[in-house]
Structure formats: C-alpha cells, structure tokens
Amino acid sequence: MTPPQHGPDWRPVIAALNNAHARRVFAQLTLDPQTADLGDILGSAQKRRALEALVKARLVEKAGDTYRVRGQTFAELLAATPRPERRSGPERFLDGQGEIDRYPSNPAELRGLLVFVADQVIAPDEALSEKELGTRLRRFGPDTAALRRHLVDAAVLQRTRSGSQYSRVPLVASGQASAEPSSRSSCT
C-alpha cells in the first residue's frame, strides 16, 4: 500500500534526473527551449522514455508538439518539504553527530553548554580519572583537553585535592548555581 501524498512527490524527480538520457534531454530543454534537435543523439525509444519520465516527474510539460521546462516544480517541492526544527538550548551548539561545533561567546550560554556536557558524562557524586573523563568527553569532539579545561575553568568540574580525579562541583547539575569559578583549581 502506498502512503498518502501530501503535496508534490520528490521521488519521480530524483528518478528522472538519475537517468542519464532524461538528464540530457532536460538540460537541452533548460538551456535551449527552442532546440530542434532535442535528444538527437538518442534513439527514438530512448528519447520517448526520457520525455515520459520528465513529464511524469512534472519537470517538463508538453505544449502541442513541443516540450517546455516546468519551472515551478522545484519551488513546489521545496515549499512542501517541512523545514527541520531548529534546536534550542545547549543542543544548538552540537552538530548532527552530537559533537560541539562551536563554543558560544555569551558566558551564560557557554555555561549552559558546559553543564549540559557534564550532565551527560558524569554523575553528581562520581569521580573520574583524567583518562576516564577524556573517554567520556570524546563523544563531544576530539579535543577533550580543551573541553576539560573549559569545564574546570567554568567551575562545572573540579579536580580532587590530589589532582588525580575530576568530580562535579556541588550544586552544578542541570543548570543549578555554584560557587564563583575563581575559587576553583584549574587544569593544565
């Protein structure tokens, strides 16, 4: 059973343009609509099939004995395609693979991103070695050292007194307030 269509279907367009003969005929019609030698290098059956595919895809329409490009097809397809939802919150700073693609310049947004990252990689009562933390941070990008420094500098994470482990700063979970960053140790 074919699902119901809501607006123009892009599949016939892609199918037609995937065919080399149909592409050639479409290009000829696009570049020179008055051409008399439309599809001359094709056999009559190839030319007929190419034109049928283009008409079916609504890329071309027949006007008497000639064919012309139907210019509004692409606009109709684009208008019928839903726009992807814009991400909001810290996720807007992540690419399609979930890696940080940019750090916000706004301090509040940067802190929000860093708290989001920390919420994903370390529990409030957990302590991790630098290696364990780096392994967990890797899902947000290859430069785990820079991300770790951002987390410590923003007082989202802290190093233990021995300097061998990292833990959450108390009260920094899901955006809660914490002490000022200046009272925290920094990572090198």
CSV table of C-alpha atoms in Angstrom, one decimal:
chain,number,residue,atom,x,y,z
A,1,MET,CA,0.0,0.0,0.0
A,2,THR,CA,1.4,3.4,-1.0
A,3,PRO,CA,1.3,6.1,1.8
A,4,PRO,CA,-0.9,9.1,1.0
A,5,GLN,CA,0.8,12.0,-0.6
A,6,HIS,CA,0.6,15.5,1.0
A,7,GLY,CA,1.9,17.7,-1.8
A,8,PRO,CA,4.3,17.0,-4.6
A,9,ASP,CA,6.4,13.9,-4.5
A,10,TRP,CA,10.2,14.3,-5.0
A,11,ARG,CA,10.8,10.6,-5.9
A,12,PRO,CA,9.8,10.9,-9.6
A,13,VAL,CA,12.0,14.0,-9.9
A,14,ILE,CA,15.0,12.1,-8.5
A,15,ALA,CA,14.3,9.0,-10.5
A,16,ALA,CA,14.0,11.1,-13.7
A,17,LEU,CA,17.2,13.0,-13.0
A,18,ASN,CA,19.0,9.8,-12.1
A,19,ASN,CA,18.6,8.7,-15.8
A,20,ALA,CA,21.4,10.0,-18.0
A,21,HIS,CA,19.1,10.2,-21.1
A,22,ALA,CA,16.4,12.2,-19.2
A,23,ARG,CA,19.1,14.5,-17.7
A,24,ARG,CA,20.5,15.2,-21.2
A,25,VAL,CA,17.0,16.0,-22.6
A,26,PHE,CA,16.2,18.1,-19.5
A,27,ALA,CA,19.5,20.0,-19.9
A,28,GLN,CA,18.8,20.6,-23.6
A,29,LEU,CA,15.3,22.0,-22.8
A,30,THR,CA,16.6,24.1,-19.9
A,31,LEU,CA,19.5,25.6,-21.9
A,32,ASP,CA,17.7,26.0,-25.3
A,33,PRO,CA,14.0,25.6,-25.1
A,34,GLN,CA,13.6,26.2,-28.9
A,35,THR,CA,16.1,23.5,-29.9
A,36,ALA,CA,15.1,21.5,-32.9
A,37,ASP,CA,17.5,18.7,-32.2
A,38,LEU,CA,16.0,17.6,-28.8
A,39,GLY,CA,17.6,14.3,-27.9
A,40,ASP,CA,19.0,13.8,-31.4
A,41,ILE,CA,21.8,11.6,-30.1
A,42,LEU,CA,19.3,9.2,-28.5
A,43,GLY,CA,17.3,6.6,-30.3
A,44,SER,CA,13.5,7.3,-30.7
A,45,ALA,CA,12.6,4.9,-27.9
A,46,GLN,CA,15.2,6.3,-25.5
A,47,LYS,CA,14.0,9.9,-26.3
A,48,ARG,CA,10.4,8.9,-25.7
A,49,ARG,CA,11.2,7.2,-22.4
A,50,ALA,CA,13.3,10.2,-21.3
A,51,LEU,CA,10.5,12.6,-22.1
A,52,GLU,CA,7.9,10.4,-20.4
A,53,ALA,CA,10.0,10.3,-17.2
A,54,LEU,CA,10.4,14.1,-17.3
A,55,VAL,CA,6.6,14.6,-17.8
A,56,LYS,CA,5.8,12.1,-15.1
A,57,ALA,CA,8.1,14.0,-12.7
A,58,ARG,CA,6.4,17.2,-13.7
A,59,LEU,CA,9.8,18.7,-14.7
A,60,VAL,CA,8.6,19.1,-18.3
A,61,GLU,CA,5.2,19.6,-19.8
A,62,LYS,CA,4.0,19.0,-23.3
A,63,ALA,CA,2.7,22.1,-25.2
A,64,GLY,CA,1.3,21.0,-28.5
A,65,ASP,CA,4.2,19.3,-30.4
A,66,THR,CA,6.9,20.8,-28.2
A,67,TYR,CA,8.1,20.3,-24.6
A,68,ARG,CA,9.0,23.0,-22.1
A,69,VAL,CA,10.5,23.0,-18.7
A,70,ARG,CA,8.0,23.4,-15.9
A,71,GLY,CA,10.0,25.9,-13.7
A,72,GLN,CA,7.8,25.8,-10.6
A,73,THR,CA,8.4,22.1,-9.8
A,74,PHE,CA,11.4,22.7,-7.7
A,75,ALA,CA,9.8,25.5,-5.8
A,76,GLU,CA,6.7,23.4,-5.1
A,77,LEU,CA,8.9,20.5,-3.8
A,78,LEU,CA,10.9,22.9,-1.6
A,79,ALA,CA,7.7,24.5,-0.3
A,80,ALA,CA,6.1,21.1,0.5
A,81,THR,CA,9.2,19.9,2.4
A,82,PRO,CA,9.0,20.6,6.1
A,83,ARG,CA,11.8,22.6,7.5
A,84,PRO,CA,13.9,20.9,10.1
A,85,GLU,CA,13.2,22.0,13.6
A,86,ARG,CA,15.7,24.5,14.9
A,87,ARG,CA,17.4,23.2,18.0
A,88,SER,CA,17.3,25.3,21.1
A,89,GLY,CA,19.2,25.3,24.3
A,90,PRO,CA,22.7,23.8,24.5
A,91,GLU,CA,22.0,21.3,21.7
A,92,ARG,CA,22.1,24.1,19.2
A,93,PHE,CA,25.9,24.2,19.7
A,94,LEU,CA,26.2,20.5,18.6
A,95,ASP,CA,26.5,19.2,15.1
A,96,GLY,CA,24.5,16.3,13.6
A,97,GLN,CA,26.8,13.8,15.3
A,98,GLY,CA,26.4,15.4,18.7
A,99,GLU,CA,29.9,17.0,18.7
A,100,ILE,CA,30.4,20.6,19.8
A,101,ASP,CA,30.7,22.5,16.6
A,102,ARG,CA,31.3,25.9,18.3
A,103,TYR,CA,31.6,27.4,21.7
A,104,PRO,CA,29.1,30.2,22.5
A,105,SER,CA,30.7,33.6,23.2
A,106,ASN,CA,27.9,34.5,25.6
A,107,PRO,CA,29.1,33.4,29.1
A,108,ALA,CA,25.6,32.2,30.2
A,109,GLU,CA,25.2,30.2,27.0
A,110,LEU,CA,28.8,28.7,27.4
A,111,ARG,CA,28.0,27.8,31.0
A,112,GLY,CA,24.7,26.2,29.9
A,113,LEU,CA,26.6,24.1,27.3
A,114,LEU,CA,29.2,23.0,29.8
A,115,VAL,CA,26.6,22.0,32.4
A,116,PHE,CA,24.8,20.1,29.6
A,117,VAL,CA,28.0,18.2,28.7
A,118,ALA,CA,28.7,17.5,32.4
A,119,ASP,CA,25.2,16.2,32.9
A,120,GLN,CA,25.8,13.7,30.0
A,121,VAL,CA,29.2,12.4,31.1
A,122,ILE,CA,29.5,12.5,34.9
A,123,ALA,CA,27.0,11.9,37.8
A,124,PRO,CA,26.9,14.5,40.6
A,125,ASP,CA,28.5,12.0,43.1
A,126,GLU,CA,31.0,10.4,40.7
A,127,ALA,CA,34.8,10.9,40.5
A,128,LEU,CA,36.7,10.0,37.3
A,129,SER,CA,40.3,9.8,36.4
A,130,GLU,CA,41.5,12.1,33.6
A,131,LYS,CA,41.6,9.1,31.2
A,132,GLU,CA,38.0,8.1,32.1
A,133,LEU,CA,36.8,11.7,31.8
A,134,GLY,CA,38.6,12.0,28.4
A,135,THR,CA,37.0,8.9,27.1
A,136,ARG,CA,33.5,10.1,28.0
A,137,LEU,CA,34.1,13.6,26.7
A,138,ARG,CA,35.3,12.2,23.3
A,139,ARG,CA,31.7,12.0,22.1
A,140,PHE,CA,31.6,15.8,22.1
A,141,GLY,CA,34.7,16.2,20.0
A,142,PRO,CA,38.3,15.2,19.6
A,143,ASP,CA,39.9,18.0,21.7
A,144,THR,CA,38.9,16.6,25.1
A,145,ALA,CA,41.7,18.5,26.9
A,146,ALA,CA,40.2,21.9,25.8
A,147,LEU,CA,36.7,20.8,26.8
A,148,ARG,CA,38.0,19.5,30.2
A,149,ARG,CA,39.7,22.9,30.8
A,150,HIS,CA,36.5,24.7,29.9
A,151,LEU,CA,34.6,22.6,32.4
A,152,VAL,CA,37.1,23.3,35.2
A,153,ASP,CA,37.5,27.0,34.4
A,154,ALA,CA,33.7,27.4,34.4
A,155,ALA,CA,33.6,25.6,37.8
A,156,VAL,CA,31.4,22.9,36.5
A,157,LEU,CA,34.0,20.2,37.3
A,158,GLN,CA,36.8,20.3,39.8
A,159,ARG,CA,39.9,18.3,40.3
A,160,THR,CA,40.3,16.4,43.6
A,161,ARG,CA,42.9,17.7,46.0
A,162,SER,CA,45.3,15.0,44.8
A,163,GLY,CA,44.7,16.2,41.2
A,164,SER,CA,44.2,12.7,40.0
A,165,GLN,CA,40.4,12.7,39.6
A,166,TYR,CA,37.6,15.0,38.5
A,167,SER,CA,34.2,15.4,40.0
A,168,ARG,CA,31.2,17.7,39.7
A,169,VAL,CA,31.2,20.9,41.6
A,170,PRO,CA,28.5,20.7,44.3
A,171,LEU,CA,25.1,22.1,43.2
A,172,VAL,CA,26.1,22.1,39.5
A,173,ALA,CA,23.6,19.7,38.0
A,174,SER,CA,21.2,20.6,35.3
A,175,GLY,CA,22.0,24.3,35.5
A,176,GLN,CA,21.9,24.9,39.2
A,177,ALA,CA,24.0,27.7,40.7
A,178,SER,CA,27.5,27.1,42.1
A,179,ALA,CA,30.4,29.0,43.6
A,180,GLU,CA,32.4,31.5,41.6
A,181,PRO,CA,34.9,30.0,39.2
A,182,SER,CA,37.8,32.0,40.7
A,183,SER,CA,37.7,29.8,43.9
A,184,ARG,CA,38.3,26.6,41.9
A,185,SER,CA,41.5,25.0,40.8
A,186,SER,CA,42.3,24.9,37.1
A,187,CYS,CA,43.5,22.1,34.9
A,188,THR,CA,46.7,22.4,32.9
